[in-house]
XYZ file of C-alpha atoms in Angstrom:
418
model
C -13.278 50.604 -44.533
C -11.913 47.185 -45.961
C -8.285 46.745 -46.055
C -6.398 44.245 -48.338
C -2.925 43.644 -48.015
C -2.278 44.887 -51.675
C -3.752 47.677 -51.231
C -2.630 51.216 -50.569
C -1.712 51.606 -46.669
C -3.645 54.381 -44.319
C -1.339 57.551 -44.969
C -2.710 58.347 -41.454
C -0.004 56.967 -38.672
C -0.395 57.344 -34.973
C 2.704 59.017 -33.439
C 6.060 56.423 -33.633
C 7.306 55.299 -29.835
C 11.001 55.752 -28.986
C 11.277 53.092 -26.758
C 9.984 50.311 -25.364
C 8.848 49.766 -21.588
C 10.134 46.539 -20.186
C 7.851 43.757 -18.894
C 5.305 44.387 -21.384
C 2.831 41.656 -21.611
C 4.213 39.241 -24.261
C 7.684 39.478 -23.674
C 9.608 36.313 -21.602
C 12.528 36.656 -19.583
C 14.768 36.970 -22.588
C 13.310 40.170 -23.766
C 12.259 38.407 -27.163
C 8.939 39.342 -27.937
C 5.983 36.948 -29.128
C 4.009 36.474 -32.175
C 1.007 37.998 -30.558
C 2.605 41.070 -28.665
C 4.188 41.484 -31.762
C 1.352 41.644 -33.997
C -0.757 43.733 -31.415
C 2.421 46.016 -31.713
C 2.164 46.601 -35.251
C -1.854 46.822 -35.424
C -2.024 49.666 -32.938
C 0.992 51.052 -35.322
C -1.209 50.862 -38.200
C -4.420 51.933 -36.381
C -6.667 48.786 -37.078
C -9.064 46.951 -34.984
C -8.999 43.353 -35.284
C -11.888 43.236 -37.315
C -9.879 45.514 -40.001
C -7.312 42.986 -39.835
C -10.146 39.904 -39.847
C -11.129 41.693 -42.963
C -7.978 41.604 -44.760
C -7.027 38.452 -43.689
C -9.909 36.708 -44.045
C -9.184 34.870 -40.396
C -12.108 35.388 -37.933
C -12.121 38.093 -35.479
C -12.261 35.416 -32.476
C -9.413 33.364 -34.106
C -7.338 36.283 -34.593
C -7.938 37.402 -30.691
C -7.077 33.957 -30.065
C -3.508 34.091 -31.668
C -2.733 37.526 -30.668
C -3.803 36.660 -27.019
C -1.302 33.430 -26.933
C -4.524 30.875 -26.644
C -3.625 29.537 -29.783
C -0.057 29.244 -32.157
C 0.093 31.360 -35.004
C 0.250 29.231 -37.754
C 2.361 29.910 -40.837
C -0.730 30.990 -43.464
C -1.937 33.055 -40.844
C 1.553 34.460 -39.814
C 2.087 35.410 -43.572
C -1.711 36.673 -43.808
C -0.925 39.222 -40.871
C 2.321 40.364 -42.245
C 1.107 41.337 -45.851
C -2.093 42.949 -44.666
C 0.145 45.162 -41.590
C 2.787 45.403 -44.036
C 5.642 44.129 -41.317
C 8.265 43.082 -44.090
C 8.594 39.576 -42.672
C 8.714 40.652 -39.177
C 5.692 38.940 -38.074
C 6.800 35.857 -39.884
C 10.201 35.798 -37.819
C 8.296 36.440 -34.925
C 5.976 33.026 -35.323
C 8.790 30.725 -36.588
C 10.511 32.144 -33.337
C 7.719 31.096 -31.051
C 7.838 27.808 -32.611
C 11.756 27.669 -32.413
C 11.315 28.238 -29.065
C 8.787 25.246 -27.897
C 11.006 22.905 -29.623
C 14.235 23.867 -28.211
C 14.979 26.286 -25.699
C 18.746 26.580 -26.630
C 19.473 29.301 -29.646
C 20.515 28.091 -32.859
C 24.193 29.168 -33.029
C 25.841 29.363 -36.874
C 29.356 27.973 -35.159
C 26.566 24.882 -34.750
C 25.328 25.042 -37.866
C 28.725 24.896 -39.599
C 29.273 21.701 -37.776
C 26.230 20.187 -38.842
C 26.903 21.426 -42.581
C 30.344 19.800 -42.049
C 29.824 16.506 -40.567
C 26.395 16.015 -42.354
C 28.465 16.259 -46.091
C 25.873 16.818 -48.487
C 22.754 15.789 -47.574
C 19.120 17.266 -48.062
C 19.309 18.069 -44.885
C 22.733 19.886 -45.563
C 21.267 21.786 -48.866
C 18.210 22.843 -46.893
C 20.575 24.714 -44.227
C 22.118 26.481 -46.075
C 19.539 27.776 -47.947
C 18.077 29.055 -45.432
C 21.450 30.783 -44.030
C 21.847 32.002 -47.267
C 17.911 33.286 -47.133
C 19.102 35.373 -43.916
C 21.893 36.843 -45.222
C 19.826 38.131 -47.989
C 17.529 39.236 -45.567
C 19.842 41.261 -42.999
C 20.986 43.407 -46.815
C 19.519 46.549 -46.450
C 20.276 46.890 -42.323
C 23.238 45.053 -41.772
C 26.836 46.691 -41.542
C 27.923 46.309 -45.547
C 31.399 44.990 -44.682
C 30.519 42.621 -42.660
C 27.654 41.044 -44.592
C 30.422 40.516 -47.575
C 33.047 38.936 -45.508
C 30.313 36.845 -44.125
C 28.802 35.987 -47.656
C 32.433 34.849 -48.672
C 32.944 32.872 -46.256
C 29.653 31.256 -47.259
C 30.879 31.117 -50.563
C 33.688 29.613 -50.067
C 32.064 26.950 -48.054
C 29.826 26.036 -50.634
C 33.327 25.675 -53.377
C 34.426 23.819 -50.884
C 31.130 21.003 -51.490
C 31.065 21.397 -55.218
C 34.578 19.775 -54.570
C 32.898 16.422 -53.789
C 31.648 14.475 -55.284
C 27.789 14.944 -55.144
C 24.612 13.908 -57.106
C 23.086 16.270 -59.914
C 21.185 17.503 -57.830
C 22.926 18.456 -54.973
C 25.637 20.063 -57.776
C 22.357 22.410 -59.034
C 21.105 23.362 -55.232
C 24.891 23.840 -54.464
C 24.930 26.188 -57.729
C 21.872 27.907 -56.486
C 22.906 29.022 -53.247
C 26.647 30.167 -54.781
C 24.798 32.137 -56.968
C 22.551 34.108 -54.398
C 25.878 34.644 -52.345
C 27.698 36.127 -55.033
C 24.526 38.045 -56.043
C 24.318 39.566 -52.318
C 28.137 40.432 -51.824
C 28.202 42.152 -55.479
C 25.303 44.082 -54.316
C 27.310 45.155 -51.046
C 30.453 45.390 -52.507
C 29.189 48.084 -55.078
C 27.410 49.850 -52.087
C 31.181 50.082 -50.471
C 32.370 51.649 -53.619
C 34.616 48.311 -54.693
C 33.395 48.706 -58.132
C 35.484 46.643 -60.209
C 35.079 43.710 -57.244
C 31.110 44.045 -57.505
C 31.207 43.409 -61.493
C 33.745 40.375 -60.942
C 31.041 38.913 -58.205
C 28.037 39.895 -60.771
C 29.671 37.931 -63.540
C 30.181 35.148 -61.269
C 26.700 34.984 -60.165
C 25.132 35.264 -63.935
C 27.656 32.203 -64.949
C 26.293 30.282 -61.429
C 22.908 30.496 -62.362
C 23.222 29.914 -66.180
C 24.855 26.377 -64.731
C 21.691 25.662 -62.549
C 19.625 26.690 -65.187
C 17.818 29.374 -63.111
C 17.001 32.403 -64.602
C 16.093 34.369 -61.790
C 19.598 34.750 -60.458
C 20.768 35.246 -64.097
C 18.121 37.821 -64.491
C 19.470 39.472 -61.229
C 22.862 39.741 -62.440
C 21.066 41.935 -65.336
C 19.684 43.974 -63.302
C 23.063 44.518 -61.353
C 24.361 45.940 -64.842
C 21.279 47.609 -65.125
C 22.236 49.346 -61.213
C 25.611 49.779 -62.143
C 24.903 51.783 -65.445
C 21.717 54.096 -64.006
C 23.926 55.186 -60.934
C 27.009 56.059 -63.134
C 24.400 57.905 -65.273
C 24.929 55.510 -68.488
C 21.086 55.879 -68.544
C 20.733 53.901 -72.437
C 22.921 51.147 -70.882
C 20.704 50.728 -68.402
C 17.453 50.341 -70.294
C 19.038 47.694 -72.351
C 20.718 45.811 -69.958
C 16.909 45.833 -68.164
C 15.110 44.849 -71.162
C 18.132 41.642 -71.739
C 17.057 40.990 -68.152
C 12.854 40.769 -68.458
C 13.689 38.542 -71.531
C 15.377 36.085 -69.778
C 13.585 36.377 -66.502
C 10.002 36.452 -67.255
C 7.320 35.881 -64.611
C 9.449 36.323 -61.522
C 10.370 38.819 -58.997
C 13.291 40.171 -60.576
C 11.195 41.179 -63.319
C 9.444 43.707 -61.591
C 12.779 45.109 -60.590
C 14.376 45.329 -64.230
C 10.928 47.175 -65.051
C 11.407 49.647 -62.064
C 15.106 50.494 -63.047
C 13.805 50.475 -66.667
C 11.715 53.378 -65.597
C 13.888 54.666 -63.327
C 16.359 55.458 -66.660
C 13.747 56.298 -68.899
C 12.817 59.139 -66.586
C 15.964 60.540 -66.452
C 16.190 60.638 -70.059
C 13.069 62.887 -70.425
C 11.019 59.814 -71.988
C 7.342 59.398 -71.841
C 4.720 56.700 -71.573
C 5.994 55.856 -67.809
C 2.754 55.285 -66.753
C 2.396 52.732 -68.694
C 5.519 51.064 -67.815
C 4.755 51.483 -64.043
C 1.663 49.796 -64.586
C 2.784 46.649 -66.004
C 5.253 46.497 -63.419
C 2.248 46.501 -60.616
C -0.014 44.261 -62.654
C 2.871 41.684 -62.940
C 3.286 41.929 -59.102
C -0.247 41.528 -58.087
C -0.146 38.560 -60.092
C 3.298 36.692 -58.184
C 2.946 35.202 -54.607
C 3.585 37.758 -51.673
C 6.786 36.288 -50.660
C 7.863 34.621 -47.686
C 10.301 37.344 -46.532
C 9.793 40.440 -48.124
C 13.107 41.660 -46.318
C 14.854 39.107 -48.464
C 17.086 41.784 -50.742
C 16.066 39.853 -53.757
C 12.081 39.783 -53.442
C 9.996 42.230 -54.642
C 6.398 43.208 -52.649
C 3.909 46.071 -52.934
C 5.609 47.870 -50.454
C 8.691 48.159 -52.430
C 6.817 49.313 -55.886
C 5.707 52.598 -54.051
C 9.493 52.557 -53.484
C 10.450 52.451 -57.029
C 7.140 54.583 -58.146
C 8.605 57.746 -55.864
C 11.396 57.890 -57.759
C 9.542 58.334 -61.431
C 7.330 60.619 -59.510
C 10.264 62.937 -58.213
C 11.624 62.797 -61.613
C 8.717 63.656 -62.878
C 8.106 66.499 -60.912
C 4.780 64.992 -59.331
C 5.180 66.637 -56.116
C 1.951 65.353 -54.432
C 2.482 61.857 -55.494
C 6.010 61.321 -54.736
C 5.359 63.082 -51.137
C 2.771 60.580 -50.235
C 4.847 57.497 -51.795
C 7.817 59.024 -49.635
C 5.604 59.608 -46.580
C 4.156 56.091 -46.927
C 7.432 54.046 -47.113
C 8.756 55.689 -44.345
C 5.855 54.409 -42.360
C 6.021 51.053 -43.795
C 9.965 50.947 -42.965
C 9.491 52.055 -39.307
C 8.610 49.095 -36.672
C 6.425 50.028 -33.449
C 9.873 50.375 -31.637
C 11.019 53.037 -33.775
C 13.133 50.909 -35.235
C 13.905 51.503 -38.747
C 13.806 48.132 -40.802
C 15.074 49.703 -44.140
C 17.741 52.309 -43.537
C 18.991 52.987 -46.962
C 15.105 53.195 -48.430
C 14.282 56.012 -45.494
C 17.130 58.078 -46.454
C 16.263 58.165 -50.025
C 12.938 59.010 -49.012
C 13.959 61.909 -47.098
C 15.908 63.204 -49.961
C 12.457 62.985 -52.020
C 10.941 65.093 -49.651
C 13.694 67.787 -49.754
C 13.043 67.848 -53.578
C 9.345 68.851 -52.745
C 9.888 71.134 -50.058
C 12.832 72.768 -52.163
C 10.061 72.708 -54.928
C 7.586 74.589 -52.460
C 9.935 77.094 -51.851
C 11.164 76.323 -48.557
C 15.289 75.837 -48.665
C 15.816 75.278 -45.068
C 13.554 72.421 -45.344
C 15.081 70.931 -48.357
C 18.604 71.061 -46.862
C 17.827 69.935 -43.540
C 15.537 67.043 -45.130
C 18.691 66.272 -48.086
C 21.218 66.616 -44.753
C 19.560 63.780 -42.570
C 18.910 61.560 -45.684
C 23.038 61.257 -45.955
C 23.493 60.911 -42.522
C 26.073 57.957 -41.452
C 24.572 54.582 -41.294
C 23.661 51.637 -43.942
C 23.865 53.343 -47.502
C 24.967 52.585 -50.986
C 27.106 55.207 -51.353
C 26.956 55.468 -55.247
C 23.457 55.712 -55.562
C 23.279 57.969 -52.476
C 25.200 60.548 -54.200
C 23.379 60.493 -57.407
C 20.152 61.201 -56.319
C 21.964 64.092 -53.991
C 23.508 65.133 -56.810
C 20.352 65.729 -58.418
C 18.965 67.554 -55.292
C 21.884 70.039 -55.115
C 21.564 70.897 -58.894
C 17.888 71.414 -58.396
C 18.480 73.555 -55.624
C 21.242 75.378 -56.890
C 18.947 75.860 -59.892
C 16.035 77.242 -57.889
C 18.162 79.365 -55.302
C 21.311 80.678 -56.970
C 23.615 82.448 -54.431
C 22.391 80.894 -51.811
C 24.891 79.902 -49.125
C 22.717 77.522 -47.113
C 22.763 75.053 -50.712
C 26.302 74.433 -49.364
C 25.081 72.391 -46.658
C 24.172 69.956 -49.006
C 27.676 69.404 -50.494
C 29.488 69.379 -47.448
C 27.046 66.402 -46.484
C 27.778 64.943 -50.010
C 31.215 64.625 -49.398
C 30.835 63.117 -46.367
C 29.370 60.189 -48.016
């Protein structure tokens, strides 16, 4: 069977290791592992030969042996090409720029270093283009990273970058400067709400909006819509939340964030009991096939095919599609789990789980649905707010379907762990 990397992923997963052996081919003497151990990791993951991935990829079956042996570097197209068609959210990407890191200098890149170099070097391209990139990895290390220290790191950053806006710098330097303030403040609004500091995530998200309405970019503008749009669907102001998503698509068409405003757009609509969701789902995945897989699809504030089925379990659950939001559930899972065991997207996976104690509640089976809803709030990377909505939802459900049944309480002693 031909696989494409937009298309839907084999549901069918050999069993997830718990560890890795050491001195596995492909790995030096600093335990970092290569682009080609690496991607033979995640195709025996996924179950494909290399001709399934030659066929996605549209690489040869010899060049891809070649790369994945070490008898020749893994280029960037074909780097990206592997990622999207084994769905490794960037991993694979990392992994390449790492080998190539690691022919050109042997000594780790350090950020104490970088700082230095952003400091002595004032504001030159060479400047600009560091920090965007720091500011890309910060973005990317969102949805694993310990929340409270990825906002004192992204102020710190932020505060950096006032610090430059203080000189006295070309237009353009002033616009990339804006840029990369804006993403910052983007990133530690989004954290900062996930820690519960409400009213210091909408002072960061109107921060943001005003940074990018000075750079004249509308994608971080139309991010700070969909932060309202966030805000208002976890706090149940469901009509606030459509509109603040529809403000965002009209100033943000044709990007990434566009997708997103359309997936919380649904995501409210459903819980208002509206219909013609199919619809909206759809133009959400035709606009997507249509944009550029990303460069990092770990980067908080891209959208890829991996994270529509995301968004779609959510309308599904709503919508009481038990089949479809299982598989969508089942499937992220996979997506979100590297060879190692390793899970890349923490806060996705528990939602997940808490989808598939909705079905198994929904199939009668309440030890299921509790254990399932239990482990989905376990301690770890979560945004606590929208954690406890969707739980929320669970326990009514369950109450609803079980009344006077102790074992629901399970559920709300987890809930106020959170």
């Amino acid at each position: 069977m031909e696989h494409h990397p937009y298309s839907a992923p084999d549901r069918s997963f050999p069993r997830i290791p718990q560890h890795r052996e050491t001195g596995i081919q492909g790995v030096g003497d600093t335990g970092v592992m290569t682009f080609g151990s690496r991607l033979r990791e995640y195709r025996d993951h996924r179950g494909w030969s290399l001709g399934d991935l030659a066929r996605a990829t549209h690489f040869s079956r010899s060049y891809l042996s070649n790369v994945e042996n070490g008898r020749k570097p893994a280029t960037e197209d074909i780097a990206r090409a592997c990622d999207a068609a084994l769905r490794a959210k960037g991993e694979l990407i990392a992994a390449a720029r790492q080998d190539a890191t690691a022919k050109l200098n042997d000594r780790p890149w350090q950020t104490a270093e970088l700082v230095s170099k952003l400091q002595t070097s004032d504001t030159t391209p060479n400047t600009i283009e560091s920090l965007h990139s720091t500011v890309e990895e910060l973005c990317c290390q969102y949805n694993r990273r310990d929340a409270l220290e990825l906002r004192t790191e992204a102020h710190e950053w932020l505060q950096y970058v006032g610090s430059l806006l203080r000189r006295p710098v070309g237009l353009k330097a002033h616009s990339d400067l804006l840029v990369a303030g804006g993403w910052l403040a983007l990133l530690a609004g989004c954290v900062e709400y996930d820690l519960g500091m409400g009213t210091a995530s909408e002072s960061t998200r109107v921060a943001a909006a005003q940074l990018g309405m000075e750079a004249g970019h509308p994608e971080i503008v139309g991010w700070g819509h969909e932060m309202t749009a966030w805000f208002a669907l976890t706090q149940g102001r469901f009509r606030q939340a459509v509109e603040a998503s529809r403000r965002g698509q009209a100033v943000a068409r044709g990007t990434s964030v566009q997708v997103q405003l359309i997936a919380q757009e649904a995501k409210a609509r459903a819980r208002l009991g509206e219909s013609g969701l199919t619809t909206l789902l759809e133009s959400g995945r035709d606009l997507l096939a249509e944009l550029p897989y990303p460069d990092r699809p770990d980067n908080h504030f891209k959208v890829d095919p991996a994270k529509w089925d995301y968004y779609s379990m959510d309308i599904h659950r709503m919508a009481q599609d038990n089949a479809q939001a299982s598989e969508y559930a089942t499937s992220v899972i996979n997506d979100n789990i590297a060879p190692d065991g390793t899970e890349l997207s923490p806060m996705r996976i528990s939602e997940c789980r808490l989808t598939l104690a909705f079905v198994a509640g929904r199939e009668g089976d309440l030890e299921a649905a509790v254990g399932l809803g239990v482990e989905g709030l376990k301690d770890g990377r979560q945004s606590k707010l929208h954690l406890r909505m969707v739980a929320s939802e669970l326990d009514q459900e369950l109450r609803r379907r079980f009344p006077g049944e102790g074992a629901v309480s399970g559920l709300a002693d987890a809930m106020r762990a959170v």
